[in-house]
XYZ file of C-alpha atoms in Angstrom:
505
model
C -0.028 0.105 0.165
C 2.756 2.557 0.898
C 4.332 1.671 -2.505
C 1.292 2.946 -4.222
C 0.833 6.172 -2.470
C 4.443 7.012 -2.958
C 4.305 6.033 -6.774
C 1.080 8.442 -6.831
C 2.919 11.252 -5.295
C 5.643 10.903 -7.473
C 3.298 11.100 -10.500
C 1.497 14.241 -9.006
C 5.093 15.588 -8.863
C 5.662 15.161 -12.465
C 2.091 16.536 -13.477
C 2.889 19.582 -11.296
C 6.531 19.803 -12.863
C 4.769 19.741 -16.342
C 2.133 22.150 -15.433
C 4.737 24.787 -14.300
C 6.629 24.271 -17.416
C 3.181 24.714 -19.238
C 2.128 27.948 -17.686
C 6.048 29.249 -18.051
C 6.124 28.460 -21.688
C 2.488 30.178 -22.115
C 4.095 33.616 -20.617
C 6.426 33.483 -23.439
C 4.245 32.185 -26.053
C 0.766 33.724 -25.505
C 2.137 37.424 -25.936
C 3.604 36.234 -29.599
C 0.127 34.625 -30.376
C -1.266 37.719 -29.836
C 0.994 39.814 -31.468
C 0.451 37.714 -34.398
C -2.915 37.973 -34.281
C -2.486 41.776 -34.399
C -0.058 41.878 -37.321
C -2.536 39.903 -38.982
C -5.269 41.925 -38.500
C -3.431 45.360 -39.130
C -2.283 44.447 -42.561
C -4.308 46.357 -44.915
C -5.885 43.188 -46.696
C -9.284 42.516 -48.088
C -9.292 39.053 -46.469
C -9.056 40.844 -43.154
C -12.773 41.598 -43.304
C -13.339 43.614 -40.119
C -9.937 45.440 -40.192
C -10.030 46.486 -44.027
C -13.813 47.578 -43.740
C -13.079 49.646 -40.630
C -9.862 51.300 -42.846
C -12.284 51.722 -46.034
C -15.354 52.992 -44.879
C -14.470 54.806 -41.212
C -17.307 53.234 -39.140
C -16.738 56.078 -36.436
C -18.830 58.972 -36.809
C -16.613 61.986 -37.257
C -17.800 65.504 -36.718
C -16.494 68.893 -37.916
C -17.421 71.704 -35.447
C -17.067 75.281 -36.415
C -16.566 78.518 -34.570
C -16.431 81.658 -35.972
C -14.757 84.918 -34.806
C -17.662 87.544 -35.233
C -16.100 91.188 -35.456
C -17.965 93.789 -33.371
C -16.418 96.440 -34.345
C -15.487 96.637 -38.070
C -15.711 100.562 -38.492
C -13.278 101.189 -35.706
C -11.051 98.484 -36.933
C -10.997 100.658 -40.425
C -9.549 103.450 -37.854
C -6.883 101.707 -36.727
C -8.466 100.147 -33.532
C -7.761 96.697 -31.837
C -9.935 94.283 -33.316
C -12.873 92.821 -31.012
C -14.293 89.562 -31.702
C -16.738 87.135 -30.316
C -16.931 83.289 -30.551
C -20.190 82.039 -32.232
C -20.804 78.381 -32.653
C -20.337 75.568 -32.575
C -21.790 74.704 -35.849
C -21.626 71.019 -36.129
C -21.356 69.002 -39.318
C -21.226 65.120 -39.384
C -18.327 64.185 -41.835
C -18.756 60.974 -43.956
C -15.313 59.519 -45.314
C -15.140 57.027 -48.102
C -12.074 55.570 -49.968
C -12.664 55.059 -53.587
C -10.335 54.016 -56.554
C -8.514 51.354 -54.340
C -5.930 50.107 -56.355
C -3.169 47.269 -54.688
C 0.310 47.412 -56.206
C 2.872 44.483 -56.247
C 5.527 46.070 -54.273
C 3.040 46.199 -50.992
C 1.454 49.251 -51.569
C -2.312 50.512 -52.124
C -3.670 53.514 -53.677
C -6.866 55.346 -53.004
C -8.735 58.851 -52.905
C -10.736 59.237 -49.567
C -14.026 61.468 -50.528
C -15.373 63.324 -47.649
C -19.005 65.056 -47.537
C -20.373 67.150 -44.567
C -24.156 67.245 -43.115
C -24.835 69.978 -40.828
C -26.307 68.674 -37.551
C -28.601 71.303 -36.168
C -29.211 69.285 -32.968
C -25.669 69.528 -31.907
C -25.017 73.125 -32.940
C -25.805 76.137 -30.911
C -27.253 78.225 -33.891
C -28.336 77.695 -37.200
C -26.846 77.975 -40.671
C -28.829 81.426 -41.131
C -26.909 82.819 -38.525
C -25.613 86.356 -39.650
C -21.827 86.698 -39.128
C -19.411 89.397 -39.909
C -15.510 88.379 -40.619
C -12.850 89.846 -42.734
C -13.369 89.741 -46.809
C -10.329 87.574 -47.950
C -11.060 88.685 -51.527
C -10.197 92.148 -50.454
C -7.703 92.282 -47.146
C -6.071 89.224 -48.468
C -5.845 90.723 -52.075
C -4.532 94.039 -50.649
C -1.610 92.662 -48.909
C -0.674 90.484 -51.595
C -0.837 93.856 -53.933
C 0.992 96.029 -52.172
C 4.457 95.914 -53.911
C 2.705 96.107 -57.322
C 2.906 100.210 -58.674
C 0.754 102.597 -57.121
C -1.286 103.161 -60.310
C -2.255 99.099 -60.331
C -3.516 99.420 -56.714
C -5.463 102.545 -57.219
C -7.268 100.303 -60.480
C -7.665 97.248 -58.109
C -9.262 99.681 -55.257
C -11.719 100.883 -58.382
C -12.427 97.467 -59.062
C -13.325 96.774 -55.398
C -15.831 99.389 -55.609
C -17.078 98.688 -58.915
C -18.376 95.003 -57.515
C -19.400 96.513 -54.406
C -16.756 94.701 -52.119
C -15.929 96.088 -48.862
C -13.256 95.020 -46.198
C -15.595 93.048 -44.313
C -18.261 90.101 -44.955
C -21.746 89.991 -43.392
C -23.189 86.756 -45.014
C -25.031 83.847 -43.353
C -22.990 80.755 -41.855
C -23.858 78.601 -44.868
C -22.929 81.403 -47.323
C -19.567 81.892 -45.406
C -18.897 77.963 -45.479
C -20.085 76.781 -48.613
C -19.886 79.521 -50.805
C -21.791 82.829 -52.143
C -22.302 84.340 -55.367
C -19.736 87.197 -55.989
C -19.741 89.112 -59.286
C -15.938 89.949 -58.457
C -15.093 85.980 -58.128
C -17.066 85.572 -61.883
C -15.171 88.517 -62.949
C -11.358 87.022 -61.815
C -12.460 83.761 -63.114
C -13.267 84.518 -66.460
C -10.256 87.299 -67.221
C -7.888 86.056 -64.782
C -8.408 82.468 -64.627
C -6.056 80.759 -61.780
C -6.142 83.596 -59.396
C -8.838 82.264 -57.153
C -8.476 78.396 -55.767
C -12.176 77.774 -56.613
C -14.138 78.424 -59.893
C -17.402 78.568 -58.454
C -18.935 80.292 -55.186
C -16.047 81.507 -52.721
C -16.522 80.023 -49.281
C -14.194 78.872 -46.409
C -14.727 75.268 -47.120
C -16.228 75.490 -50.740
C -13.088 73.212 -51.309
C -13.944 70.858 -48.502
C -17.355 69.573 -49.279
C -17.728 66.458 -51.989
C -14.018 66.695 -52.557
C -11.129 64.391 -52.060
C -7.694 64.983 -50.131
C -5.503 63.910 -53.227
C -4.290 60.379 -54.555
C -2.687 58.906 -51.566
C -0.239 55.856 -51.914
C 0.499 54.127 -48.788
C 2.237 50.596 -47.455
C -0.224 47.508 -46.565
C 2.369 46.427 -44.365
C 2.306 42.795 -46.076
C 6.149 42.696 -45.972
C 6.781 45.143 -42.590
C 4.340 45.581 -40.233
C 6.142 48.834 -38.984
C 5.447 50.555 -42.512
C 1.587 49.794 -42.269
C -0.269 53.013 -43.036
C 2.609 54.797 -44.004
C 2.516 57.259 -46.921
C 4.822 56.199 -50.179
C 3.442 59.227 -52.238
C 0.660 61.621 -52.502
C -0.220 62.824 -55.615
C 2.437 60.779 -57.215
C 4.918 63.178 -55.245
C 7.338 61.612 -52.299
C 8.341 65.390 -51.592
C 6.638 68.693 -51.867
C 7.603 71.954 -53.231
C 5.832 74.323 -51.109
C 8.335 75.035 -48.611
C 12.136 76.126 -48.601
C 14.188 73.202 -47.099
C 14.050 69.272 -47.957
C 13.337 68.896 -44.353
C 10.027 70.942 -44.474
C 9.019 69.129 -47.997
C 9.059 65.693 -46.557
C 5.970 63.442 -46.220
C 6.604 61.904 -43.158
C 4.302 59.517 -41.504
C 0.873 58.154 -42.481
C -2.422 59.719 -43.418
C -3.380 60.674 -40.238
C -6.002 57.873 -39.370
C -4.168 54.861 -38.330
C -0.341 54.140 -37.334
C 1.645 50.989 -37.155
C 1.330 48.430 -33.924
C 3.510 48.119 -31.150
C 3.851 51.740 -29.958
C 6.121 52.566 -27.010
C 6.091 56.203 -25.104
C 8.867 57.164 -27.247
C 7.021 56.513 -30.419
C 5.889 59.594 -32.020
C 2.641 60.444 -34.386
C 3.724 61.611 -37.662
C 1.232 62.250 -40.344
C 1.036 64.003 -43.699
C -2.113 66.696 -43.711
C -2.797 68.168 -47.122
C -5.147 70.499 -45.533
C -2.247 72.141 -43.634
C 0.492 71.351 -47.031
C 3.046 69.900 -44.395
C 4.024 66.884 -42.458
C 3.179 67.331 -38.635
C 4.572 65.349 -35.675
C 2.624 64.701 -32.373
C 4.145 63.321 -29.085
C 3.244 61.374 -26.178
C 1.746 62.998 -23.207
C 0.382 60.525 -20.879
C -1.318 57.171 -20.699
C -4.945 56.666 -19.682
C -8.094 54.568 -20.525
C -11.220 54.539 -22.376
C -14.063 52.050 -21.460
C -11.701 49.607 -20.378
C -9.387 49.724 -23.171
C -5.754 51.100 -22.459
C -4.287 54.371 -24.588
C -1.782 56.585 -24.910
C -2.574 60.719 -25.425
C -0.631 62.161 -27.984
C -0.417 66.242 -28.352
C 0.807 68.862 -30.147
C 4.449 69.911 -29.138
C 4.939 73.626 -28.506
C 7.333 73.165 -31.557
C 5.028 72.543 -34.235
C 4.084 75.945 -35.242
C 7.126 77.898 -33.845
C 9.175 79.952 -36.039
C 12.231 79.562 -37.303
C 14.111 81.603 -34.485
C 12.491 79.791 -31.488
C 12.952 76.237 -33.229
C 15.716 76.039 -35.989
C 14.106 72.864 -37.957
C 11.149 75.199 -38.744
C 13.071 77.812 -40.736
C 12.195 75.996 -43.833
C 8.416 77.103 -43.321
C 9.335 80.810 -43.284
C 8.665 83.618 -44.173
C 7.847 83.645 -40.305
C 6.123 85.988 -38.171
C 5.297 85.306 -34.352
C 5.764 82.038 -33.050
C 2.693 79.968 -33.134
C 1.574 80.443 -36.470
C 1.878 78.959 -39.568
C 2.303 80.660 -43.298
C 0.542 78.739 -45.703
C 0.402 81.234 -48.133
C 2.723 79.391 -50.525
C 0.177 76.574 -50.815
C -2.945 79.028 -50.993
C -2.119 81.019 -53.914
C 0.082 83.370 -52.188
C -3.164 84.539 -49.872
C -1.545 85.932 -46.892
C -3.118 83.155 -44.624
C -1.846 81.662 -41.472
C -3.150 78.395 -39.573
C -2.590 78.214 -35.659
C -4.101 76.656 -32.570
C -7.504 77.985 -31.921
C -7.217 81.598 -29.924
C -3.704 81.430 -30.505
C -2.951 78.276 -27.918
C 0.912 78.158 -27.426
C 1.510 81.160 -29.588
C 3.612 84.370 -28.948
C 1.455 86.469 -26.457
C 1.725 89.379 -28.815
C -0.867 87.817 -31.145
C -2.977 87.875 -28.100
C -2.309 91.279 -27.405
C -3.493 92.570 -31.018
C -6.903 90.891 -31.014
C -9.586 91.587 -28.344
C -11.855 88.606 -27.110
C -9.568 85.636 -26.901
C -8.661 83.351 -24.176
C -6.646 80.189 -25.171
C -6.654 77.230 -22.791
C -5.490 73.607 -23.209
C -8.416 71.772 -22.548
C -10.832 73.536 -25.446
C -7.777 74.408 -27.587
C -5.160 72.229 -27.569
C -5.411 69.089 -30.244
C -4.868 65.426 -29.235
C -4.929 62.143 -30.278
C -5.818 59.163 -27.843
C -4.587 56.003 -29.581
C -4.749 52.130 -28.716
C -0.518 51.374 -28.583
C -0.901 47.515 -29.236
C -2.736 48.279 -32.800
C -2.408 51.712 -33.439
C -5.966 52.151 -33.828
C -7.091 55.851 -32.840
C -9.898 55.389 -30.135
C -10.809 59.540 -29.556
C -9.442 62.216 -31.795
C -9.553 65.874 -31.779
C -7.614 67.819 -34.325
C -8.253 71.906 -33.709
C -6.942 74.299 -36.133
C -7.633 78.135 -36.442
C -7.368 80.058 -39.841
C -6.135 83.523 -39.887
C -5.752 86.372 -42.062
C -2.937 88.782 -42.353
C -4.221 92.235 -42.666
C -2.734 95.670 -42.704
C -3.193 99.166 -44.455
C -1.961 99.437 -47.998
C -1.717 102.284 -49.812
C -3.828 102.989 -52.846
C -6.215 100.664 -51.932
C -8.555 102.614 -49.956
C -10.724 99.906 -48.477
C -7.763 98.926 -46.084
C -8.433 102.433 -44.553
C -5.900 102.703 -41.674
C -5.949 98.988 -40.481
C -3.524 98.163 -37.953
C -0.984 95.355 -39.243
C -2.611 92.113 -37.235
C -2.772 88.483 -37.599
C -6.815 88.387 -37.690
C -8.560 85.108 -36.351
C -11.625 84.206 -38.919
C -12.732 80.791 -37.998
C -11.265 77.665 -35.673
C -12.850 74.247 -36.454
C -12.446 70.769 -34.767
C -12.577 67.529 -36.502
C -13.282 64.854 -33.803
C -14.597 61.441 -33.443
C -14.249 58.444 -31.089
C -14.824 54.694 -31.308
C -18.091 53.623 -29.881
C -20.694 50.801 -30.014
C -19.974 47.374 -31.152
C -16.829 48.030 -32.344
C -15.623 49.083 -28.550
C -17.041 45.746 -27.843
C -14.759 43.965 -30.440
C -12.012 45.920 -29.577
C -12.360 45.101 -25.654
C -12.834 41.441 -26.272
C -10.324 40.753 -28.421
C -7.515 43.312 -27.045
C -8.176 43.615 -23.258
C -10.423 40.433 -22.287
C -8.626 37.376 -24.113
C -5.333 38.641 -23.158
C -6.036 39.139 -19.571
C -7.774 35.300 -19.864
C -4.560 34.162 -21.381
C -2.349 36.148 -18.468
C -4.416 34.590 -15.788
C -4.469 31.092 -17.352
C -0.737 30.856 -17.367
C -0.193 32.371 -14.026
C -3.033 30.017 -12.914
C -1.180 26.760 -14.498
C 2.039 27.851 -12.859
C 0.128 28.323 -9.233
C -1.483 25.229 -9.696
C 1.667 23.287 -10.733
C 3.667 24.564 -7.729
C 0.662 23.835 -5.461
C 0.720 20.221 -7.120
C 4.329 19.919 -6.477
C 4.257 20.875 -2.710
C 1.440 18.794 -1.613
C 2.905 15.832 -3.682
C 5.868 16.049 -1.924
C 4.469 16.469 1.267
C 2.707 13.062 0.815
C 6.034 11.392 -0.282
C 7.789 12.862 2.438
C 4.865 11.223 5.201
C 4.873 7.768 3.437
C 8.914 7.710 3.889
C 8.738 8.505 7.847
C 6.142 6.539 8.236
C 8.131 3.473 6.467
C 11.008 4.348 8.619
C 9.322 4.986 12.081
C 7.238 2.209 12.184
C 3.812 4.129 12.136
C 2.814 2.770 9.005
C -0.132 0.174 8.877
C 1.699 -1.415 6.537
C 4.808 -2.407 9.300
C 2.682 -3.545 12.159
C 4.948 -2.830 15.926
C 7.137 -5.746 17.414
C 5.989 -6.971 20.943
C 8.050 -7.329 24.110
C 7.752 -10.896 23.878
C 8.844 -11.111 20.127
C 12.045 -9.161 20.932
C 15.608 -10.807 21.259
C 15.729 -12.665 24.754
C 19.442 -11.155 25.260
C 18.132 -7.584 24.402
C 15.279 -8.049 26.524
C 17.302 -9.134 29.642
C 19.831 -6.023 28.828
C 16.724 -4.069 28.974
C 15.178 -5.559 32.311
C 18.693 -5.279 33.850
C 19.374 -1.622 33.089
C 15.502 -0.579 33.957
C 15.980 -2.713 37.780
C 19.336 -0.731 38.243
C 17.946 2.944 37.731
C 14.449 2.205 39.326
C 14.090 4.966 42.443
C 13.653 3.887 45.896
C 10.955 5.258 47.715
C 11.940 6.079 51.340
């Protein structure tokens, strides 16, 4: 019977060791299995039905919230006083994106054009598209700055043209007209006699070129041969570099198209992307970890150097001619119109810009841009890209419409493009990337703990069996009685006992 117990104990010890080994192997193999699944599901491939559909037709609702800086004192501005503005909005538009003309190439790249449409959402807006807003007239004040170095006679003629078409220095129009375009006799005249002067050939509006348009022909890597390259831009409109800026570094097309990034990110990883609307590549940096609906994330934000001028940040010298730090001159890709982009309310910009306009109050919570991204997959969970459009305006002699305007970078609108993953996608994400890895982790440590416990218990049982076998306490080895002992040994014991028995007095 003892032999059987010992064998069972040894068997359990072997089973325990195997369980510990299995659990230990699982700690190494488990993450590799998960990583392999992530790689398979992040490659751009029509066979990956879920991830490919998510890439092709972004299922997350995206919104563009537009805020106007309504000018309160246009007459006083023409006399040289500081502009005073009030923020109006948001006017919210649902953004619908869809990739089309998708073509896969033998070198593991894919080309596509992404089309976008905007639909006004009254229930989410703080006003209607019929609201009346006053902003600077880009056709007049922008053109004035562009023409300031032409002969005086030409400037007088331009001023006369403005008067002929009844174009003043400020526009008072509905939100809809300012956004998507309005009829202008001057625009018709310029398109007819000076084609190419304006960016659009139809109505003139701040977002006239955005609706029902595409962002150009992107060619990006599929990640089929190297997952570290997935989503990275190979070329845009056939270009591998831009020609807007003054240095090769500034003209580089870096990173992705701004929708997804390669997986397996660390805190040292940055988020580079190319923005056709900003005419340049930009790069966000890690700020902090976080969590959204149980899913771990990294928050990336714009560094203070993003729109810094060349004096404060030498690599940005290529984006000059620069003015104050915190605004980017995009005139080179906007038909030389004196347009600047910045963070809303001149957040992270030179305080001088704030001093020249009344009614601004920047803060990071409302005006900083960020992307919350799931580091394992490179998929954004929550996005908020916020940019402001500004017009550089000043008095130009010969063009009387400019009056005595002081030199100022005038904010006109700022907009936020935002979206976050919700609904069934979140559940799929949570199950596959949080629950399953956690279950696997608990399993591997559970196997190790179970194996160790089995080894310890089996060892204790085996040890007890050995003690019982040696000490005679085992039921399998009966105790020896006094009568059965050796007679000589018994005499010795009796003699010893008699000698040492204490006497009673």
